[in-house]
Short mmCIF file of C-alpha atoms in Angstrom, two decimals:
data_model
loop_
_atom_site.label_atom_id
_atom_site.label_comp_id
_atom_site.label_asym_id
_atom_site.label_seq_id
_atom_site.Cartn_x
_atom_site.Cartn_y
_atom_site.Cartn_z
CA MET N 136 -47.32 62.63 14.70
CA ARG N 137 -43.84 63.63 13.76
CA SER N 138 -40.85 65.02 15.51
CA THR N 139 -38.31 67.58 14.48
CA GLY N 140 -34.81 68.27 15.69
CA ARG N 141 -31.58 70.00 14.88
CA LEU N 142 -28.26 68.24 14.58
CA THR N 143 -24.78 69.69 14.78
CA LEU N 144 -22.04 68.28 12.57
CA ARG N 145 -18.46 68.99 13.52
CA SER N 146 -15.26 69.22 11.55
CA GLY N 147 -12.07 69.89 13.45
CA ALA N 148 -12.58 72.64 15.98
CA ALA N 149 -15.46 74.26 14.17
CA SER N 150 -19.13 73.35 14.28
CA ALA N 151 -22.33 74.40 12.57
CA VAL N 152 -25.99 73.54 12.83
CA VAL N 153 -26.78 71.99 9.49
CA LEU N 154 -29.87 69.83 9.89
CA ALA N 155 -33.50 70.51 10.60
CA VAL N 156 -34.69 66.96 10.89
CA LEU N 157 -38.23 65.93 10.07
CA LEU N 158 -39.49 62.42 10.72
CA PRO N 159 -43.06 61.69 9.66
CA ALA N 160 -44.93 59.00 11.51
CA ALA N 161 -43.93 55.52 10.40
CA LEU N 162 -46.34 53.87 8.01
CA PRO N 163 -46.45 50.14 7.27
CA ALA N 164 -45.91 49.12 3.68
CA ALA N 165 -45.50 45.81 1.95
CA ALA N 166 -42.91 45.16 -0.73
CA ASP N 167 -45.62 44.84 -3.35
CA GLU N 168 -46.82 48.38 -2.59
CA VAL N 169 -43.44 49.95 -3.25
CA ARG N 170 -43.31 49.66 -7.04
CA ALA N 171 -46.40 51.77 -7.57
CA LYS N 172 -44.72 54.67 -5.74
CA GLU N 173 -41.93 54.96 -8.31
CA TYR N 174 -43.61 57.68 -10.35
CA TRP N 175 -40.29 58.79 -11.88
CA LEU N 176 -39.97 55.61 -13.92
CA GLU N 177 -42.75 56.66 -16.23
CA ASP N 178 -42.81 60.43 -15.75
CA TYR N 179 -39.13 60.95 -16.64
CA GLY N 180 -38.88 58.50 -19.54
CA ILE N 181 -37.04 55.69 -17.77
CA THR N 182 -39.40 52.91 -18.87
CA GLU N 183 -39.04 54.16 -22.44
CA ALA N 184 -35.24 54.05 -22.16
CA TRP N 185 -35.41 50.45 -20.87
CA LYS N 186 -36.53 49.33 -24.31
CA SER N 187 -32.92 49.69 -25.43
CA THR N 188 -30.87 49.13 -22.25
CA GLN N 189 -31.14 48.49 -18.54
CA GLY N 190 -27.51 49.20 -17.71
CA GLU N 191 -25.95 45.87 -18.67
CA GLY N 192 -22.17 45.76 -18.42
CA VAL N 193 -21.79 49.00 -16.44
CA THR N 194 -20.36 49.34 -12.91
CA VAL N 195 -21.35 52.19 -10.59
CA ALA N 196 -19.49 52.96 -7.37
CA VAL N 197 -21.66 54.32 -4.55
CA ILE N 198 -19.45 56.33 -2.18
CA ASP N 199 -21.67 56.58 0.84
CA SER N 200 -22.34 55.02 4.25
CA GLY N 201 -22.22 51.44 2.96
CA ILE N 202 -24.76 49.22 1.14
CA ASP N 203 -26.60 46.19 2.47
CA GLY N 204 -26.12 43.91 -0.51
CA SER N 205 -28.35 41.25 1.09
CA HIS N 206 -31.47 43.37 0.59
CA PRO N 207 -33.86 41.35 -1.63
CA ASP N 208 -33.91 44.10 -4.25
CA LEU N 209 -30.11 44.26 -4.42
CA ALA N 210 -29.43 40.53 -4.64
CA GLY N 211 -26.55 40.09 -7.07
CA ALA N 212 -26.16 43.81 -7.66
CA VAL N 213 -23.22 44.53 -5.34
CA ILE N 214 -20.15 42.89 -6.85
CA GLY N 215 -17.45 44.45 -4.70
CA GLY N 216 -16.61 47.15 -2.24
CA THR N 217 -14.30 48.57 0.38
CA ASP N 218 -14.30 50.75 3.45
CA ALA N 219 -12.38 54.03 3.28
CA SER N 220 -12.94 54.93 6.92
CA GLY N 221 -11.12 52.10 8.65
CA ALA N 222 -14.18 51.58 10.86
CA GLY N 223 -16.54 49.69 8.57
CA ASP N 224 -16.92 46.35 6.87
CA PRO N 225 -13.97 45.65 4.52
CA ARG N 226 -16.48 45.04 1.72
CA GLY N 227 -18.41 48.24 2.34
CA GLN N 228 -21.60 46.31 3.09
CA ARG N 229 -22.33 47.53 6.62
CA GLY N 230 -23.92 50.89 7.31
CA ILE N 231 -21.69 53.21 9.34
CA GLY N 232 -21.52 56.81 10.51
CA GLU N 233 -24.31 59.29 11.12
CA VAL N 234 -26.87 57.73 8.73
CA PRO N 235 -26.04 54.01 8.38
CA ALA N 236 -29.04 53.28 6.14
CA HIS N 237 -28.25 56.03 3.65
CA GLY N 238 -26.12 54.01 1.23
CA THR N 239 -28.74 51.26 0.90
CA LEU N 240 -31.42 53.85 0.12
CA VAL N 241 -29.19 55.35 -2.57
CA GLY N 242 -28.12 52.01 -4.05
CA SER N 243 -31.68 50.74 -4.37
CA LEU N 244 -32.79 53.81 -6.33
CA LEU N 245 -29.84 53.42 -8.66
CA ALA N 246 -29.75 49.67 -9.36
CA GLY N 247 -32.54 47.96 -7.43
CA ARG N 248 -33.66 44.77 -9.18
CA GLY N 249 -36.96 44.08 -7.49
CA HIS N 250 -37.95 40.59 -6.39
CA THR N 251 -40.95 38.38 -5.93
CA ASP N 252 -42.32 36.84 -2.76
CA GLN N 253 -44.59 34.54 -4.71
CA PRO N 254 -43.50 31.01 -5.64
CA GLU N 255 -43.41 30.14 -9.29
CA PRO N 256 -46.86 28.90 -10.30
CA ALA N 257 -47.05 25.20 -10.97
CA GLN N 258 -47.31 24.44 -14.66
CA PRO N 259 -49.96 21.85 -15.55
CA ALA N 260 -48.59 18.81 -17.29
CA THR N 261 -51.37 18.99 -19.85
CA ARG N 262 -53.98 21.50 -20.86
CA PRO N 263 -57.47 20.65 -22.02
CA SER N 264 -57.83 20.94 -25.75
CA GLY N 265 -58.88 24.42 -26.80
CA ALA N 266 -58.31 25.89 -23.35
CA SER N 267 -56.88 29.41 -23.26
CA THR N 268 -54.43 30.78 -20.75
CA ALA N 269 -54.91 34.39 -21.79
CA ALA N 270 -57.08 35.22 -18.77
CA ALA N 271 -55.08 33.18 -16.30
CA THR N 272 -52.60 35.98 -15.57
CA PRO N 273 -53.99 39.40 -14.58
CA PRO N 274 -52.48 42.45 -16.29
CA PRO N 275 -49.34 43.70 -14.50
CA GLU N 276 -49.45 46.70 -12.22
CA PRO N 277 -47.50 49.78 -13.35
CA TYR N 278 -43.80 49.00 -13.66
CA SER N 279 -44.27 45.49 -12.24
CA GLN N 280 -43.12 43.90 -15.49
CA TYR N 281 -39.65 45.33 -14.97
CA GLY N 282 -36.87 43.98 -12.80
CA ARG N 283 -36.71 40.48 -11.38
CA GLY N 284 -40.18 40.42 -9.94
CA PRO N 285 -43.18 42.68 -9.26
CA ASP N 286 -42.26 43.45 -5.64
CA GLY N 287 -39.85 45.96 -4.16
CA ILE N 288 -37.80 48.64 -5.87
CA VAL N 289 -36.52 48.60 -9.41
CA GLY N 290 -33.74 51.11 -9.96
CA VAL N 291 -33.01 53.28 -12.96
CA ALA N 292 -30.33 50.82 -14.12
CA PRO N 293 -31.52 47.43 -12.78
CA GLU N 294 -28.87 45.44 -14.66
CA ALA N 295 -25.91 47.60 -13.63
CA HIS N 296 -23.47 46.41 -10.97
CA LEU N 297 -22.59 48.30 -7.81
CA LEU N 298 -19.40 48.84 -5.83
CA ALA N 299 -20.09 49.69 -2.17
CA VAL N 300 -17.56 52.19 -0.79
CA SER N 301 -18.27 53.15 2.81
CA LEU N 302 -17.27 56.40 4.51
CA TRP N 303 -17.72 57.57 8.08
CA ILE N 304 -19.63 60.86 8.20
CA GLU N 305 -19.51 62.33 11.66
CA GLY N 306 -22.62 63.66 13.35
CA SER N 307 -24.25 64.19 16.72
CA ASN N 308 -25.51 60.60 16.80
CA SER N 309 -22.43 58.87 15.46
CA GLY N 310 -19.58 60.88 16.94
CA PRO N 311 -16.11 61.00 15.38
CA ASN N 312 -14.72 58.18 13.28
CA PRO N 313 -13.49 55.57 15.78
CA ALA N 314 -10.68 54.70 13.37
CA GLY N 315 -9.45 58.29 13.39
CA VAL N 316 -9.32 58.73 9.61
CA PRO N 317 -10.53 62.24 8.70
CA VAL N 318 -13.09 62.67 5.98
CA ASP N 319 -10.64 64.72 3.90
CA GLU N 320 -8.59 61.54 3.55
CA GLN N 321 -11.52 59.15 3.16
CA VAL N 322 -13.00 60.87 0.12
CA PRO N 323 -9.95 60.84 -2.17
CA HIS N 324 -9.14 57.28 -1.12
CA ALA N 325 -12.70 56.23 -1.97
CA VAL N 326 -12.60 57.92 -5.38
CA ARG N 327 -9.27 56.38 -6.36
CA TRP N 328 -10.34 52.92 -5.19
CA ALA N 329 -13.52 53.16 -7.25
CA VAL N 330 -11.57 54.09 -10.37
CA ASP N 331 -9.00 51.34 -9.85
CA ASN N 332 -11.73 48.75 -9.39
CA GLY N 333 -13.61 49.33 -12.59
CA ALA N 334 -16.19 52.02 -11.87
CA ASP N 335 -17.66 53.59 -15.00
CA VAL N 336 -19.77 55.98 -12.89
CA ILE N 337 -19.34 57.24 -9.32
CA ASN N 338 -22.30 58.42 -7.24
CA MET N 339 -21.68 60.79 -4.32
CA SER N 340 -24.87 61.65 -2.44
CA LEU N 341 -23.02 63.78 0.08
CA GLY N 342 -21.83 67.32 0.38
CA SER N 343 -20.11 70.01 2.41
CA THR N 344 -20.98 73.48 3.61
CA SER N 345 -18.27 75.06 1.45
CA THR N 346 -18.04 75.56 -2.28
CA ALA N 347 -14.31 74.85 -1.96
CA TRP N 348 -12.75 71.44 -1.36
CA PRO N 349 -9.54 70.28 0.33
CA GLU N 350 -6.48 70.27 -1.87
CA SER N 351 -6.14 66.59 -0.91
CA TRP N 352 -9.09 65.87 -3.23
CA ASP N 353 -7.51 67.38 -6.34
CA GLU N 354 -5.51 64.41 -7.54
CA ALA N 355 -8.29 61.89 -6.89
CA PHE N 356 -10.87 63.78 -8.95
CA LEU N 357 -8.26 64.43 -11.64
CA TYR N 358 -7.51 60.69 -11.62
CA ALA N 359 -11.18 59.93 -12.24
CA GLU N 360 -11.27 62.44 -15.08
CA GLN N 361 -8.14 61.00 -16.68
CA ASN N 362 -9.58 57.48 -16.45
CA ASP N 363 -12.85 58.43 -18.13
CA VAL N 364 -15.17 58.04 -15.11
CA VAL N 365 -18.43 59.99 -14.76
CA ILE N 366 -18.94 61.52 -11.30
CA VAL N 367 -22.43 62.54 -10.15
CA ALA N 368 -23.00 64.48 -6.91
CA ALA N 369 -26.01 65.75 -4.96
CA ALA N 370 -26.57 69.49 -4.75
CA GLY N 371 -27.75 69.52 -1.12
CA ASN N 372 -30.96 70.51 0.65
CA ARG N 373 -32.24 73.91 1.75
CA ALA N 374 -34.16 72.33 4.62
CA GLY N 375 -30.83 71.19 6.01
CA GLY N 376 -29.49 74.72 6.03
CA LEU N 377 -27.67 74.48 2.72
CA ALA N 378 -29.13 77.20 0.56
CA GLN N 379 -26.10 77.02 -1.73
CA VAL N 380 -24.42 74.04 -3.35
CA GLY N 381 -21.14 72.82 -1.86
CA ALA N 382 -18.30 70.46 -2.78
CA PRO N 383 -17.99 67.95 -4.33
CA ALA N 384 -20.86 69.23 -6.46
CA THR N 385 -18.82 72.33 -7.23
CA ILE N 386 -15.80 70.44 -8.58
CA PRO N 387 -15.21 70.99 -12.33
CA GLY N 388 -16.56 68.17 -14.47
CA VAL N 389 -18.77 66.75 -11.71
CA LEU N 390 -22.44 66.49 -12.66
CA ALA N 391 -24.33 68.26 -9.84
CA VAL N 392 -27.99 67.31 -9.40
CA ALA N 393 -30.67 69.62 -8.01
CA GLY N 394 -34.06 68.42 -6.74
CA LEU N 395 -37.66 68.62 -7.94
CA ASP N 396 -40.94 68.11 -6.13
CA ARG N 397 -43.66 65.71 -7.26
CA ALA N 398 -44.96 68.30 -9.75
CA GLY N 399 -41.54 68.75 -11.36
CA VAL N 400 -40.90 72.16 -9.80
CA ALA N 401 -37.67 73.10 -7.98
CA SER N 402 -38.03 71.72 -4.46
CA ALA N 403 -38.36 74.34 -1.73
CA GLU N 404 -36.79 72.01 0.84
CA ALA N 405 -35.02 69.13 -0.88
CA SER N 406 -32.68 71.13 -3.09
CA SER N 407 -30.15 73.94 -2.87
CA GLU N 408 -29.15 76.54 -5.44
CA GLY N 409 -25.97 77.43 -7.31
CA ILE N 410 -24.11 78.09 -10.53
CA SER N 411 -22.63 74.60 -10.62
CA ILE N 412 -25.95 72.75 -10.88
CA ALA N 413 -26.18 70.77 -14.12
CA VAL N 414 -29.63 69.15 -14.13
CA ALA N 415 -32.64 68.68 -11.85
CA ALA N 416 -34.27 65.35 -10.98
CA PRO N 417 -36.96 64.10 -8.55
CA SER N 418 -36.03 64.61 -4.89
CA GLU N 419 -39.39 64.39 -3.13
CA ASN N 420 -41.81 61.53 -2.45
CA LEU N 421 -39.07 58.98 -3.07
CA VAL N 422 -38.97 55.42 -1.77
CA GLY N 423 -35.85 53.38 -1.05
CA GLY N 424 -34.62 50.15 0.48
CA LEU N 425 -33.35 49.96 4.06
CA PRO N 426 -30.79 47.55 5.53
CA GLY N 427 -32.47 44.31 6.54
CA GLY N 428 -34.99 44.24 3.69
CA SER N 429 -37.44 46.99 4.60
CA TYR N 430 -38.34 50.27 2.89
CA ALA N 431 -38.71 53.99 3.62
CA ASP N 432 -40.29 57.04 2.07
CA TRP N 433 -37.71 59.82 1.87
CA SER N 434 -36.73 63.05 0.17
CA GLY N 435 -33.57 64.93 -0.77
CA THR N 436 -31.02 65.39 -3.51
CA SER N 437 -29.36 62.31 -2.04
CA GLY N 438 -32.10 60.49 -3.95
CA ALA N 439 -31.99 62.70 -7.04
CA ALA N 440 -28.28 61.97 -7.60
CA PRO N 441 -28.57 58.17 -7.97
CA LEU N 442 -31.42 58.62 -10.43
CA VAL N 443 -29.02 60.59 -12.64
CA SER N 444 -26.17 58.15 -11.99
CA GLY N 445 -28.51 55.41 -13.21
CA VAL N 446 -29.11 57.37 -16.40
CA ALA N 447 -25.35 57.70 -16.91
CA ALA N 448 -25.15 53.91 -16.56
CA LEU N 449 -27.88 53.44 -19.18
CA ILE N 450 -26.02 55.70 -21.61
CA ARG N 451 -22.67 53.99 -21.01
CA SER N 452 -24.35 50.64 -21.58
CA ARG N 453 -26.02 51.61 -24.84
CA TYR N 454 -23.16 53.76 -26.17
CA PRO N 455 -19.97 52.16 -24.82
CA ASP N 456 -17.77 54.21 -27.14
CA LEU N 457 -18.82 57.54 -25.63
CA SER N 458 -16.38 59.22 -23.27
CA ALA N 459 -17.37 60.27 -19.75
CA ALA N 460 -17.53 63.88 -20.94
CA GLN N 461 -19.88 62.93 -23.77
CA VAL N 462 -22.11 61.01 -21.36
CA VAL N 463 -22.38 64.11 -19.18
CA ASN N 464 -23.06 66.27 -22.23
CA ARG N 465 -25.85 63.95 -23.40
CA ILE N 466 -27.62 64.32 -20.07
CA VAL N 467 -27.15 68.09 -20.04
CA ASP N 468 -28.01 68.70 -23.70
CA THR N 469 -31.26 66.69 -23.60
CA ALA N 470 -32.54 68.24 -20.36
CA ARG N 471 -35.86 70.09 -20.72
CA ASP N 472 -35.49 73.79 -20.03
CA ALA N 473 -37.27 75.01 -16.90
CA GLY N 474 -37.38 78.24 -14.95
CA PRO N 475 -35.95 81.31 -16.72
CA PRO N 476 -34.95 80.57 -20.34
CA GLY N 477 -31.56 78.94 -20.58
CA PHE N 478 -29.27 78.07 -17.69
CA ASP N 479 -30.33 79.09 -14.18
CA THR N 480 -29.25 78.37 -10.62
CA LEU N 481 -32.25 76.24 -9.65
CA TYR N 482 -32.57 73.84 -12.60
CA GLY N 483 -29.15 74.16 -14.17
CA TYR N 484 -29.55 73.28 -17.83
CA GLY N 485 -32.99 71.81 -17.22
CA VAL N 486 -35.07 68.86 -16.04
CA LEU N 487 -33.79 65.34 -16.59
CA ASP N 488 -35.25 63.63 -19.70
CA VAL N 489 -34.11 60.02 -19.62
CA ALA N 490 -35.77 58.87 -22.83
CA ALA N 491 -34.05 61.65 -24.77
CA ALA N 492 -30.69 61.22 -23.04
CA VAL N 493 -30.59 57.50 -23.80
CA GLY N 494 -32.51 57.28 -27.03
CA ASP N 495 -32.13 60.45 -29.07
CA ASP N 496 -29.75 60.36 -32.03
CA ILE N 497 -27.66 63.38 -31.17
CA SER N 498 -24.03 64.40 -31.34
CA VAL N 499 -22.36 66.05 -28.37
CA PRO N 500 -19.04 67.83 -27.96
CA ALA N 501 -16.02 65.93 -26.67
CA GLU N 502 -15.21 68.56 -24.05
CA ASN N 503 -17.18 68.35 -20.79
CA ARG N 504 -19.56 71.29 -20.60
CA LEU N 505 -19.13 71.28 -16.82
CA GLY N 506 -15.41 71.98 -16.92
CA SER N 507 -12.13 70.13 -16.48
CA MET N 508 -10.31 69.31 -13.27
CA ALA N 509 -7.01 69.23 -15.14
CA GLU N 510 -7.48 72.81 -16.33
CA TRP N 511 -8.61 73.97 -12.91
CA ILE N 512 -5.55 72.53 -11.19
CA GLN N 513 -3.24 74.07 -13.76
CA LEU N 514 -4.88 77.44 -13.29
CA TYR N 515 -5.34 77.53 -9.52
CA ARG N 516 -2.82 75.19 -7.90
CA ARG N 517 0.30 76.04 -9.87
CA GLU N 518 3.45 76.33 -7.80
CA GLY N 519 1.41 75.93 -4.65
CA GLN N 520 0.41 79.60 -4.72
CA ALA N 521 -2.98 80.81 -3.69
CA PRO N 522 -5.00 81.60 -6.82
CA GLU N 523 -6.15 85.04 -7.71
CA ALA N 524 -9.82 85.65 -7.17
CA ALA N 525 -11.99 84.60 -10.07
CA PRO N 526 -14.04 87.28 -11.81
CA VAL N 527 -17.09 88.34 -9.84
CA GLN N 528 -20.17 86.58 -11.09
CA PRO N 529 -23.00 88.76 -12.42
CA SER N 530 -25.97 89.26 -10.13
CA LEU N 531 -28.29 86.29 -10.20
CA PRO N 532 -32.06 86.61 -10.65
CA PRO N 533 -34.12 86.10 -7.48
CA ALA N 534 -35.22 82.52 -6.86
CA GLU N 535 -38.95 83.08 -7.18
CA VAL N 536 -39.77 79.39 -7.03
CA ILE N 537 -38.23 78.97 -3.60
CA PRO N 538 -39.71 81.38 -1.06
CA ALA N 539 -37.80 80.41 2.07
CA PRO N 540 -35.00 81.98 3.00
CA PRO N 541 -33.53 84.04 0.13
CA ALA N 542 -30.53 82.34 -1.43
CA PRO N 543 -27.18 84.11 -1.17
CA VAL N 544 -25.39 85.27 -4.27
CA ALA N 545 -23.84 82.10 -5.68
CA GLU N 546 -20.11 81.77 -5.20
CA ASP N 547 -17.88 80.76 -8.06
CA PRO N 548 -17.00 77.08 -7.48
CA LEU N 549 -13.69 77.69 -9.20
CA THR N 550 -12.63 80.13 -6.52
CA PRO N 551 -11.05 78.04 -3.75
CA VAL N 552 -11.44 79.17 -0.16
CA HIS N 553 -8.70 77.29 1.63
CA ASP N 554 -9.27 78.79 5.07
CA VAL N 555 -12.92 77.76 5.31
CA SER N 556 -13.64 74.56 7.25
CA ALA N 557 -16.26 72.45 5.49
CA PHE N 558 -18.72 70.20 7.24
CA VAL N 559 -19.23 67.04 5.28
CA VAL N 560 -22.59 65.36 5.44
CA LEU N 561 -24.55 62.80 3.53
CA GLY N 562 -26.79 64.35 0.93
CA PHE N 563 -29.58 63.32 3.19
CA GLY N 564 -29.85 66.34 5.38
CA GLY N 565 -32.97 68.25 6.03
CA LEU N 566 -35.05 65.65 4.24
CA MET N 567 -38.18 63.86 5.15
CA ILE N 568 -37.78 60.15 5.74
CA ALA N 569 -40.78 58.08 6.71
CA VAL N 570 -39.19 54.91 7.98
CA LEU N 571 -41.53 52.04 7.40
CA LEU N 572 -40.97 50.24 10.65
CA GLY N 573 -42.40 46.93 11.85
CA GLY N 574 -42.44 43.50 10.37
CA ALA N 575 -44.90 44.59 7.70
CA VAL N 576 -42.14 46.24 5.72
CA HIS N 577 -39.98 43.15 5.49
CA THR N 578 -40.25 40.97 2.48
CA ALA N 579 -41.37 37.41 2.98
CA ARG N 580 -37.92 36.27 2.05
CA VAL N 581 -36.25 38.43 4.64
CA ARG N 582 -38.67 37.37 7.35
CA LYS N 583 -37.65 33.79 6.76
CA ARG N 584 -33.99 34.60 6.55
CA ARG N 585 -33.13 36.85 9.46
CA PRO N 586 -34.29 39.81 11.57
CA VAL N 587 -33.23 43.37 10.96
CA PRO N 588 -29.70 43.82 12.36
CA GLN N 589 -29.69 45.39 15.80
CA ASP N 590 -26.07 46.43 16.00
CA ASP N 591 -25.73 50.20 16.17
CA ASP N 592 -23.44 50.17 13.13
CA THR N 593 -25.68 48.12 10.87
CA GLY N 594 -28.29 50.71 10.10
CA ARG N 595 -30.81 50.10 12.85
CA MET N 596 -33.51 52.55 11.96
CA ASP N 597 -34.01 54.00 15.41
CA ARG N 598 -30.53 55.47 14.98
CA VAL N 599 -31.13 57.03 11.59
CA PRO N 600 -31.46 60.76 12.08
CA GLU N 601 -34.67 61.66 10.45
CA ALA N 602 -32.90 63.55 7.78
CA ARG N 603 -29.45 64.69 7.13
CA ASP N 604 -28.55 67.91 5.46
CA GLU N 605 -27.21 67.51 1.98
CA GLN N 606 -24.68 70.11 2.27
CA GLY N 607 -22.32 71.48 -0.07
CA ARG N 608 -21.73 72.03 -3.55
CA GLU N 609 -24.98 73.59 -3.83
CA GLY N 610 -26.40 70.38 -2.74
CA VAL N 611 -24.00 67.49 -3.22
CA PRO N 612 -22.55 64.75 -1.15
CA GLY N 613 -19.65 66.56 0.19
CA PRO N 614 -16.74 65.07 1.77
CA PRO N 615 -16.87 61.41 2.34
CA PRO N 616 -20.26 59.97 2.37
CA SER N 617 -25.54 61.76 1.32
#
């Protein structure tokens, strides 16, 4: 059985129904069953890329609802953090807002390290002469040889470090930020903090219902660009009511990620559409870690974004001399074309190919193919005057892959719409999340250590709205923390 519902997110005096929540019946799962579900590791060339790097020496900031760094699969991964909302844990390691568990789900896909519940086998002091140990250890299950043990989730960049930056995203379950800090202030503060604290990559699995963004964000995203930081954002989800990508996925230079179903086709529910999409990555049949040490099956571009952020970390680890723009260009230039030939509004430049992005010997231009925030500000914010309308975009071909409802003509992300109120949500909306409840989902380690937190702000799963709409930027984490 499963239940559905609709949630209203509010921003200022305006409101809009943005989520059509779907919560499949909970299914028990053990940590050792999770690894086999990570089909993307093999299908998208991640295991091949691991032969040269696993993200060593790279730091990724996850601007989201907060990360539970005590999860067995994230042990040692979270090296710092902060709270931009004023209502969370100062280290960013407590889930807050409408979807408290969201940041842990995202972080585990990006840099999960796996674990083992089995004690180290005792080594015999001596071995009979001529005895062989070849048959003593059974062959590993798929992907189990990676990470720090065969159980749990191994992320795209399992040796990368994470910075947990928590935001309060308002919703019908969470209400307004008790600290009173608006999301339009939280987001730029989060971005600047991440840059100042060593982030090489920033992941934003959140989005808004508008292609435009508050002017208060300009300087923060420019600051990231000037300090050579890659920013990856989710494109949003059609099932959450976001047929078109919204900010921050529409911001120049930001790598916007669309979603694919299990077959590698543009997702009819867990992805939105727009001219700012750069690449497409898996967004359905995902699995992620939950606060307290359990796991959940989920879908949405909130999950596709950290997969791409992990790839950016792999590239920055293997090619430390490449600029942020060149890292973005490597991902874009090696994507496999899909849909109509060339760029399109469903797949962007194509489907993510990790092995090629990390391993191919290619040269890429120094200028970011996705644009420059510095140029945009100079063109549109000069002297504080409202910019002239950008040229009308040519008619876009119909989205044949996605039958439900027809997508609107994509708006130019470089055309600001200052009088439109945006609703910021985690790039979680409209997704399916099968929360694996019950003690069966906890790892043996966690069972011994402590129970799942019961405080409403810690990510208790009965408070996680089945799915949050990934608004904005044609499917990106919009204003402060998808």
